[in-house]
XYZ file of C-alpha atoms in Angstrom:
504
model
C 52.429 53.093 -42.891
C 50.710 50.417 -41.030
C 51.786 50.029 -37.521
C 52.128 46.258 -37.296
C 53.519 44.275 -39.962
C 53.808 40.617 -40.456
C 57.646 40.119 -41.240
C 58.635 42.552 -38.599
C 56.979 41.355 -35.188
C 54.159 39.166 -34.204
C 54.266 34.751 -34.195
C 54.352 34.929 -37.712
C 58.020 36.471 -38.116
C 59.047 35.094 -34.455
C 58.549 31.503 -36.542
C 60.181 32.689 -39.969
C 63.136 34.195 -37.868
C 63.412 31.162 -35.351
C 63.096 28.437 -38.251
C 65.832 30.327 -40.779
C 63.835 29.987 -43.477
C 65.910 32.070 -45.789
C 69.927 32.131 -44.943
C 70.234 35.707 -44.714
C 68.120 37.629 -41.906
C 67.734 40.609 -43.490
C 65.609 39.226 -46.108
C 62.296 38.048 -44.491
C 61.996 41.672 -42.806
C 62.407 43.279 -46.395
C 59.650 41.075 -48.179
C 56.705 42.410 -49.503
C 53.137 40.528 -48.471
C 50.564 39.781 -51.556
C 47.488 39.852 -49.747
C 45.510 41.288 -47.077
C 47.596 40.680 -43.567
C 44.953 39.211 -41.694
C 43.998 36.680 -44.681
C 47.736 35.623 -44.717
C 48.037 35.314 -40.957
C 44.995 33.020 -40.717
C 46.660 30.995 -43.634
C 49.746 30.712 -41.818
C 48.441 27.931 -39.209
C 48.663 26.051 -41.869
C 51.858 25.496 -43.913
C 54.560 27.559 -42.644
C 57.197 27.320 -45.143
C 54.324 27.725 -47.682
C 52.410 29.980 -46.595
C 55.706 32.145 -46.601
C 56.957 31.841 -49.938
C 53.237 32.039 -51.081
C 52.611 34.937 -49.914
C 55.607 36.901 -49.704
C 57.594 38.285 -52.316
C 61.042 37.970 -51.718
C 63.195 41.156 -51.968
C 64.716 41.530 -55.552
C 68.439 40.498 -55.979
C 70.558 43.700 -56.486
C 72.434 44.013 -59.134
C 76.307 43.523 -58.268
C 78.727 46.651 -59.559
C 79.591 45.022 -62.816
C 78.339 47.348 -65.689
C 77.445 47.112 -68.946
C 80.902 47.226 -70.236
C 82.260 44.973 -67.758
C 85.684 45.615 -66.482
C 88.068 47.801 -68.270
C 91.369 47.926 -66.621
C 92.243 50.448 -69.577
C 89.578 52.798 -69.082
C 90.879 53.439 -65.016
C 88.719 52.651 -61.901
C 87.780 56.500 -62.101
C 85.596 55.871 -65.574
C 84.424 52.159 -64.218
C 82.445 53.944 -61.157
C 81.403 56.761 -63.254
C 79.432 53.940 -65.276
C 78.533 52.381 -61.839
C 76.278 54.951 -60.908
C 72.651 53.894 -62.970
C 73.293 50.490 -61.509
C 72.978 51.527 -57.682
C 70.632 54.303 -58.545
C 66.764 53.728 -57.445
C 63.980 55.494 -58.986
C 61.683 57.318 -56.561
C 59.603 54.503 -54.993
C 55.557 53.941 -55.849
C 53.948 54.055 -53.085
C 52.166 50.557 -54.347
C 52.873 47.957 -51.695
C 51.156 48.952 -48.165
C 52.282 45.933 -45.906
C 55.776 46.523 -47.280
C 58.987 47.402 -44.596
C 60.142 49.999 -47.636
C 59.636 53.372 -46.420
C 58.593 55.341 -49.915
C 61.026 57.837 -50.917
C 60.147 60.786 -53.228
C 63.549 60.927 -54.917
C 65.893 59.056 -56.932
C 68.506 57.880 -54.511
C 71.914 55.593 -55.048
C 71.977 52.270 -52.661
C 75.187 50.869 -51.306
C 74.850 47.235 -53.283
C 74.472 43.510 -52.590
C 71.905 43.471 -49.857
C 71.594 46.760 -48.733
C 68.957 47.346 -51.086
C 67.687 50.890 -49.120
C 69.141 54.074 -48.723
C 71.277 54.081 -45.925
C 72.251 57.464 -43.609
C 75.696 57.945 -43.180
C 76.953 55.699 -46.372
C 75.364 58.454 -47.929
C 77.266 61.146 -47.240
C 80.830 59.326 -48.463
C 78.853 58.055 -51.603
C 77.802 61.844 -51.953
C 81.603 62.607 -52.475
C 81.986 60.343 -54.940
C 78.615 61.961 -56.930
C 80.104 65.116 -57.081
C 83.971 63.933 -58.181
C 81.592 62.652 -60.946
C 78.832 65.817 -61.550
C 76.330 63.205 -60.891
C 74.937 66.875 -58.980
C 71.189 65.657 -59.680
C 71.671 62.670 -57.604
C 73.338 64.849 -54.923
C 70.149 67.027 -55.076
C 67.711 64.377 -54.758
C 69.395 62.606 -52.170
C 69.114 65.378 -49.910
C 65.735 66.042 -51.014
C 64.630 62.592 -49.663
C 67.136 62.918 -45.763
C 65.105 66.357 -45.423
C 61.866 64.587 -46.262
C 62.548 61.767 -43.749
C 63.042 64.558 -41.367
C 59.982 66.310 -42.041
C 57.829 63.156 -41.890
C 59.705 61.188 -39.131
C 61.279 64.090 -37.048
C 64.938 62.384 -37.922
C 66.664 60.651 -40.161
C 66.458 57.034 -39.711
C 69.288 54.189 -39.869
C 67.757 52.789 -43.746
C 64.294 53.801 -45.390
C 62.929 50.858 -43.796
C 60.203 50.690 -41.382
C 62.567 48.624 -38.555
C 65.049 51.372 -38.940
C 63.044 54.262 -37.583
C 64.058 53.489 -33.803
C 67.079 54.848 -34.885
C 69.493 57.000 -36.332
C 73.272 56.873 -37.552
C 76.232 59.177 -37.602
C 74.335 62.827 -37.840
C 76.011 63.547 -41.576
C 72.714 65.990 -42.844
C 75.303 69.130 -42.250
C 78.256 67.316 -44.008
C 75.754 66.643 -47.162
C 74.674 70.371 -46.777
C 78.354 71.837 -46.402
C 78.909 69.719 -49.630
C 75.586 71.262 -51.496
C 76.795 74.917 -50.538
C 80.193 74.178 -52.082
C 79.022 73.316 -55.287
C 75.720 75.529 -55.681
C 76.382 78.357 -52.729
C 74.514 79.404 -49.444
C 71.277 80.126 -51.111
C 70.981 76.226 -52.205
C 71.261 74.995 -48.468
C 68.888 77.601 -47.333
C 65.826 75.760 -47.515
C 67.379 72.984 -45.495
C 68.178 74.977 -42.084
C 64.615 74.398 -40.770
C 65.112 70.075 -41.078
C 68.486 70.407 -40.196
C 67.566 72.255 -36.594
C 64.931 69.696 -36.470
C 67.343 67.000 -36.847
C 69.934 68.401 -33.763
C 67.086 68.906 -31.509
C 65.855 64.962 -31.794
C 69.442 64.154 -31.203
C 69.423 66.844 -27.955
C 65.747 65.672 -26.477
C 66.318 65.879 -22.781
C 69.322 67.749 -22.504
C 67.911 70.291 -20.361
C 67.384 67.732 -17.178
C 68.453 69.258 -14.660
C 72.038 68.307 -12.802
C 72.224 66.581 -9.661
C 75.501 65.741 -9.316
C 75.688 62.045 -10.835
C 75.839 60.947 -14.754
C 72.458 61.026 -15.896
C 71.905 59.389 -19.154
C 67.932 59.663 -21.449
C 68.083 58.738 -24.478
C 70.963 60.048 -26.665
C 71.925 62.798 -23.910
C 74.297 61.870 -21.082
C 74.606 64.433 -17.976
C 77.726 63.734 -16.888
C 79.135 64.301 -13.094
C 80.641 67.918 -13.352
C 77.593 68.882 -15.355
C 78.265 68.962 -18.873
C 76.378 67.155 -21.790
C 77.498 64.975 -24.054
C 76.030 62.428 -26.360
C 75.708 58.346 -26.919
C 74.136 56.183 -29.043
C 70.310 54.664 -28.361
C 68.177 52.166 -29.529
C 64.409 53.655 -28.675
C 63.644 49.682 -28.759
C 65.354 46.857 -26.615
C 64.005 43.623 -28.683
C 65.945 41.381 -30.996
C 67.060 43.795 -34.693
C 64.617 42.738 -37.334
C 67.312 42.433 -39.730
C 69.228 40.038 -37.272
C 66.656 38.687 -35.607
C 67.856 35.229 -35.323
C 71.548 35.944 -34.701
C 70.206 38.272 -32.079
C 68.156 35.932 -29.846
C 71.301 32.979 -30.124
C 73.541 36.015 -28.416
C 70.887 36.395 -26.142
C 71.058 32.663 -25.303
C 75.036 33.065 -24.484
C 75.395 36.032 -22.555
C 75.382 36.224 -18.725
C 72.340 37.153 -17.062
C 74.062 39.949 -15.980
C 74.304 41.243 -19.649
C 71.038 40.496 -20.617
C 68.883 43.685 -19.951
C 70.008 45.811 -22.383
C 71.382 43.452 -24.354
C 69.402 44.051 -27.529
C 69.402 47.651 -26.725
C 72.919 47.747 -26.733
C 73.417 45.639 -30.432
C 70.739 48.285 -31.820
C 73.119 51.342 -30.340
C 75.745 49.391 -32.051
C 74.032 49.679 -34.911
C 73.364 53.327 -35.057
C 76.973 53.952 -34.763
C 77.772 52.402 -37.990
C 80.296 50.329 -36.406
C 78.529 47.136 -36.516
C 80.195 45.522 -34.785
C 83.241 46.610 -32.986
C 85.183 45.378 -30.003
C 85.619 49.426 -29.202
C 82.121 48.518 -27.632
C 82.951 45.462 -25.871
C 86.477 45.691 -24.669
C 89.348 44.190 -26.277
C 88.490 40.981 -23.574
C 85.300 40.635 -24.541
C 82.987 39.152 -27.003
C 79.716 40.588 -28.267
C 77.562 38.885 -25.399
C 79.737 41.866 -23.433
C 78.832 44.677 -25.674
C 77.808 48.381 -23.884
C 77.456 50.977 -26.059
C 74.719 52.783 -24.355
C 77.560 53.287 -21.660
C 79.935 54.898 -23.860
C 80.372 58.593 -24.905
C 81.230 58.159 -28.549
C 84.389 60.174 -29.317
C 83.168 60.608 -33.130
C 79.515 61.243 -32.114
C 80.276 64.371 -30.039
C 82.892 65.779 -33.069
C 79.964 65.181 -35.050
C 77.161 67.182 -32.916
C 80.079 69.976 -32.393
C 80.195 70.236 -36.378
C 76.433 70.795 -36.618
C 76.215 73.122 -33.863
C 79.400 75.241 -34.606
C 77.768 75.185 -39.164
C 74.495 76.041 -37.533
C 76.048 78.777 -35.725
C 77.603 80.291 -38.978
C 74.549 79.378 -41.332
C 72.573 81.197 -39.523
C 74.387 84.082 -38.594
C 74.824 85.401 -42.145
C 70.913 84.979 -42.048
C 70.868 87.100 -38.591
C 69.040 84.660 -36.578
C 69.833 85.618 -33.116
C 70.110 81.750 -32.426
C 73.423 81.639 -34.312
C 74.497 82.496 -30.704
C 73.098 79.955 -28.889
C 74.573 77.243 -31.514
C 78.245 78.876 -31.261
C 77.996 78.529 -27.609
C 76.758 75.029 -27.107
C 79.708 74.604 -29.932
C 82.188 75.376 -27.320
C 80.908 73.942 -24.553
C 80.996 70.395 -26.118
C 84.309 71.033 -27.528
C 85.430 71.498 -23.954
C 83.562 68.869 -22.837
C 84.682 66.157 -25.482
C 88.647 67.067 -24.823
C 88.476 66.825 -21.273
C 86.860 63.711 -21.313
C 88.307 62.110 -24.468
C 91.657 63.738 -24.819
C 94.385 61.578 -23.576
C 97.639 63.851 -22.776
C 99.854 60.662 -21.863
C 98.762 58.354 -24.996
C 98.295 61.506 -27.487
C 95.008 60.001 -28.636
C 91.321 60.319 -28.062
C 89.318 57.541 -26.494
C 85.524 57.077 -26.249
C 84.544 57.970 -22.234
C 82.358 55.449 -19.880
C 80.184 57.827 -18.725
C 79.190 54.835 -16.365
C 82.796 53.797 -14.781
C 84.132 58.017 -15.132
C 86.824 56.714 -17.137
C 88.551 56.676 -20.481
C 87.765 53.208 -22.392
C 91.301 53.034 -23.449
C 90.112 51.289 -26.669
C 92.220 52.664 -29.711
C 90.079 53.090 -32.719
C 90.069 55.429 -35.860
C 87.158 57.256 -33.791
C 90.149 59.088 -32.657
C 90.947 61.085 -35.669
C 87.349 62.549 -35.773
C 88.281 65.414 -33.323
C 90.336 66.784 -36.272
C 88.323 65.940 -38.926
C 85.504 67.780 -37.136
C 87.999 70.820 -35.825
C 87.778 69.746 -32.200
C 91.452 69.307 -31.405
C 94.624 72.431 -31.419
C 97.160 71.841 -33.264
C 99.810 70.135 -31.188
C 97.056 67.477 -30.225
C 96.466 67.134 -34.185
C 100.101 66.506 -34.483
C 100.085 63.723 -31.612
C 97.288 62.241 -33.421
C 99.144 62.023 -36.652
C 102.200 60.246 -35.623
C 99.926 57.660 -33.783
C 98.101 57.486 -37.307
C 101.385 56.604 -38.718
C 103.135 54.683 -36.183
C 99.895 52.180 -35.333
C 97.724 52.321 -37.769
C 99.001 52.780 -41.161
C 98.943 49.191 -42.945
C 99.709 48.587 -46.855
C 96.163 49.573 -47.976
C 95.319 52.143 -45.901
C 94.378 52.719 -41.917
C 92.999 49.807 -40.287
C 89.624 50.234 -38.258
C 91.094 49.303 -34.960
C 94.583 47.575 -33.058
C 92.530 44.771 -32.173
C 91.621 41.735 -34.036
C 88.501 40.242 -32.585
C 86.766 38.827 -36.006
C 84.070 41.950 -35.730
C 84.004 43.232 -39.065
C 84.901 46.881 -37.727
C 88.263 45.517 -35.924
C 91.698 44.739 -37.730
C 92.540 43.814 -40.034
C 89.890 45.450 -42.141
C 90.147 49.295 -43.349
C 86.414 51.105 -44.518
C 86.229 53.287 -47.067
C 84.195 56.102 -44.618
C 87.050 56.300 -42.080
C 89.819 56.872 -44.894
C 88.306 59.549 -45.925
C 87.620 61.108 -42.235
C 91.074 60.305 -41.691
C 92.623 61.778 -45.027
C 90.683 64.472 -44.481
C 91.192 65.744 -41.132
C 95.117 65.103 -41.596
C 94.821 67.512 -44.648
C 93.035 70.065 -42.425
C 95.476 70.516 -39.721
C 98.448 70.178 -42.500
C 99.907 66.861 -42.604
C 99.440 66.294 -46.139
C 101.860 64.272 -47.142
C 100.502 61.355 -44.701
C 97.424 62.017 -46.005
C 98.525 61.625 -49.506
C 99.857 58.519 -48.786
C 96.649 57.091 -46.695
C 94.709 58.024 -50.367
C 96.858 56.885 -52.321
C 97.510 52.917 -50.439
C 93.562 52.704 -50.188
C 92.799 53.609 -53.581
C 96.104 51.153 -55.017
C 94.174 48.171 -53.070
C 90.691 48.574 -54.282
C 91.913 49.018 -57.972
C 94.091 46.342 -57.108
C 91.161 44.507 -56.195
C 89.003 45.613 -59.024
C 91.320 44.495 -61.863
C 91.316 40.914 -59.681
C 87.281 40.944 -59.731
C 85.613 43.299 -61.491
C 84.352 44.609 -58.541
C 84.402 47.134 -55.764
C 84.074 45.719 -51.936
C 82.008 47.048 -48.808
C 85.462 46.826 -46.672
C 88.882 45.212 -47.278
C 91.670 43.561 -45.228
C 94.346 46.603 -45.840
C 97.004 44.433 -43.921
C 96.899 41.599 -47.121
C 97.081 42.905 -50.195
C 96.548 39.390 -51.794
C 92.903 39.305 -49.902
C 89.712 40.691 -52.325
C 87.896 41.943 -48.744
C 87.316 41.932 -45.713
C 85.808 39.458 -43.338
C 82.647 40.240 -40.891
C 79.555 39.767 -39.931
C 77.723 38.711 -42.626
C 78.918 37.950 -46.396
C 81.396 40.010 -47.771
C 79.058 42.464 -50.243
C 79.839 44.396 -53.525
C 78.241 47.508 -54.828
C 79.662 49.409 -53.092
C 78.451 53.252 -52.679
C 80.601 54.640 -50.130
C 83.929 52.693 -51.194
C 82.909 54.335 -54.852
C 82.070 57.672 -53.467
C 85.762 57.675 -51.222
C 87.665 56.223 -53.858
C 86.164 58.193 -57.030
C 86.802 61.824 -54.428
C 90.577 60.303 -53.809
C 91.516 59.890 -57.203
C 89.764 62.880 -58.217
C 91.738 64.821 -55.137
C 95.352 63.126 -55.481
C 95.405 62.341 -59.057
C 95.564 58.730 -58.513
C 93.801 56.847 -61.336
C 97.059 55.585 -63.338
C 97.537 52.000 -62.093
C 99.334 48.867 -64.099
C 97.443 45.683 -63.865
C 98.824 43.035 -61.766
């Protein structure tokens, strides 16, 4: 991989970015040059808009989720994704364009759809599910062939296998994709993966041993808090405009108070590597993007997420007698303390996200809540809490809505995301409230067939307060495909049964 690369930093792609060349952000960063970078960037002083589309070529358009045998409303949604699969599905990559953002991958690997034309991290995972309610198990394979690859060759797993990504992660799901593995092929099929998985916690856990001094200390992902225990955020290694975004970026840059303006950039990249981009959880319910401060914010879901890894590298490699196993089951319970003193709100019966910067609980409800027991963080009568809030405030017609605040960010009300049904569903099944679950499942999967018979297609996200809606709104346009809505939505009908709709 080259270190500098003409449609992700220098005048060149300032100018492309700045001019909006091409409507959609995301696509100058993802084109491919056709000549030797420094011929090109002499060239450019020329003609700008021709010296572009001269030498660039444009990112392919991906295929939508129609299939061969377009839309069969008699065949069931279950047997439409099924024959979904070979359209999302890459080949491994040729290693054939140099000055390209693509990083290589050595595997076959699915993509979400529309234009999210790369592998990404956590989508993954929740596509993964769907792979296996379909015995697609060689994809499975070589999916997690290519995440411990990236490991090996990048020390983490990066937001997308592109170039602009690797400043970043996203939600640590390596272990979830591993638990998955084991359950279909046993222990000895994971065991080769311990060694990138380890590698994996300790990039998240750089720094954590700086020594306490009495105030919240935050480097990097690790947070020190006041009384001494360590926690995790999200982090951008860079604080410069997202490739991907680049113009939107710099206009929000423009509008936000000077105050704001540091970390700024930092902050929409931490967004980023959540997932959740964008949310008001990381701006306050007041405020508008300009505001946003993720960096300040202990991530409710984050921490259940780390606790997972450390409490299934504990038990992974205890039956291989590492004397480590320890260390992991320890630093297992110390975040699990950690996360519910901070997080856990007795009067509410939720958990929030912590400001590790104000000592306070953001007060922000949000479906990160329900990762404690998805993870196995919270006892039982906190579970139970958590349930009736589930039902009470955020059950809607098709599903669990994101959030209880509608700010127009895509991961606000009124939209519902495949990912966070199933970490929902999920965690309600493992503390025993199944019959809520059930009926989460079984509302998400009635709107996207719903929608499917409608369009032929399967969304990114929908609107699960308006049934009459095809998707959601957000940030950019609404995109089909979609992996982890097929993966969620293929594992709940496979779970619950559900695949026996009428058409509209």
């Amino acid at each position: 991989m080259t270190d500098h690369l003409l449609q992700t930093s220098g005048a060149l792609f300032e100018a492309v970015q700045r001019a909006r060349l091409f409507d959609d952000s995301k696509t100058f960063p993802d084109s491919v040059p056709l000549a030797d970078p420094g011929t090109i960037e002499s060239e450019f002083r020329r003609v700008l808009d021709d010296f572009v589309r001269t030498h660039f070529a444009p990112p392919a358009q991906a295929a939508g989720n129609a299939t061969d045998g377009g839309t069969d409303p008699a065949a069931g949604l279950a047997a439409h994704i099924d024959r979904l699969w070979p359209t999302l599905t890459r080949d491994a990559d040729r290693a054939d364009a140099p000055h390209g953002s693509l990083i290589p991958l050595p595997y076959p690997y699915v993509v979400p759809g529309g234009r999210f034309r790369e592998i990404y991290y956590w989508d993954s995972y929740f596509t993964m599910l769907g792979l296996v309610a379909s015995r697609r198990f060689e994809l499975l394979d070589s999916m997690i062939r290519n995440f411990a690859w990236l490991i090996d060759t990048h020390g983490h797993i990066p937001n997308g296998n592109r170039s602009y990504f690797l400043s970043r992660s996203q939600p640590p799901m390596f272990s979830f994709m591993l638990r998955l593995l084991e359950r279909e092929r046993g222990f000895d099929a994971i065991r080769p993966y311990l060694p990138q998985l380890e590698r994996e916690y300790a990039w998240w856990m750089a720094h954590a041993r700086t020594p306490h001094r009495g105030a919240a200390m935050p480097d990097r992902h690790v947070v020190r808090l006041c009384d001494g225990s360590v926690l995790n955020r999200y982090w951008d290694d860079r604080n410069t405009p997202r490739e991907e975004s680049y113009a939107e970026d710099v206009e929000l840059y423009a509008r936000a108070a000077p105050a704001r303006r540091d970390e700024l950039y930092r902050n929409l990249r931490a967004g980023a590597e959540s997932g959740w981009d964008f949310s008001s959880r990381w701006c306050g319910e007041e405020g508008g993007l300009e505001d946003i401060r993720t960096t300040e914010l202990i991530p409710v879901d984050l921490n259940c997420l780390l606790f997972r890894i450390e409490r299934m590298l504990g038990d992974w490699l205890a039956r291989l007698d590492e004397p480590r196993a320890v260390d992991y089951r320890l630093a297992a319970e110390r975040r699990r303390v950690a996360a519910v003193k901070h997080c856990w709100n007795e009067e509410h019966g939720w958990f929030f996200d912590w400001s590790w910067r104000e000592e306070g609980q953001s007060g922000y409800w949000s479906l990160a809540g329900v990762f404690p027991l998805y993870c196995g963080v919270a006892d039982e009568a906190q579970a139970g809490r958590v349930a009736r809030n589930i039902a009470e405030c955020f059950l809607r017609p098709g599903g669990v809505v994101t959030t209880l605040a509608d700010s127009h960010e895509q991961w606000d009300s009124p939209n519902g995301w495949a990912p966070l049904q199933w970490v929902t569903v999920q965690g309600l099944l493992d503390y025993g409230h199944d019959e809520l679950a059930r009926e989460i499942a079984t509302r998400f999967v009635d709107l996207a067939d719903r929608v499917w018979r409608r369009t032929g297609k399967l969304m990114e996200k929908y609107d699960v307060c308006d049934m009459s809606l095809d998707a959601g709104g957000g940030e950019y346009p609404v995109q089909d495909g979609f992996g982890w809505t097929n993966g969620v939505v293929r594992a709940f009908i496979e779970r619950f049964g559900l695949d026996a709709y009428p058409a509209d």
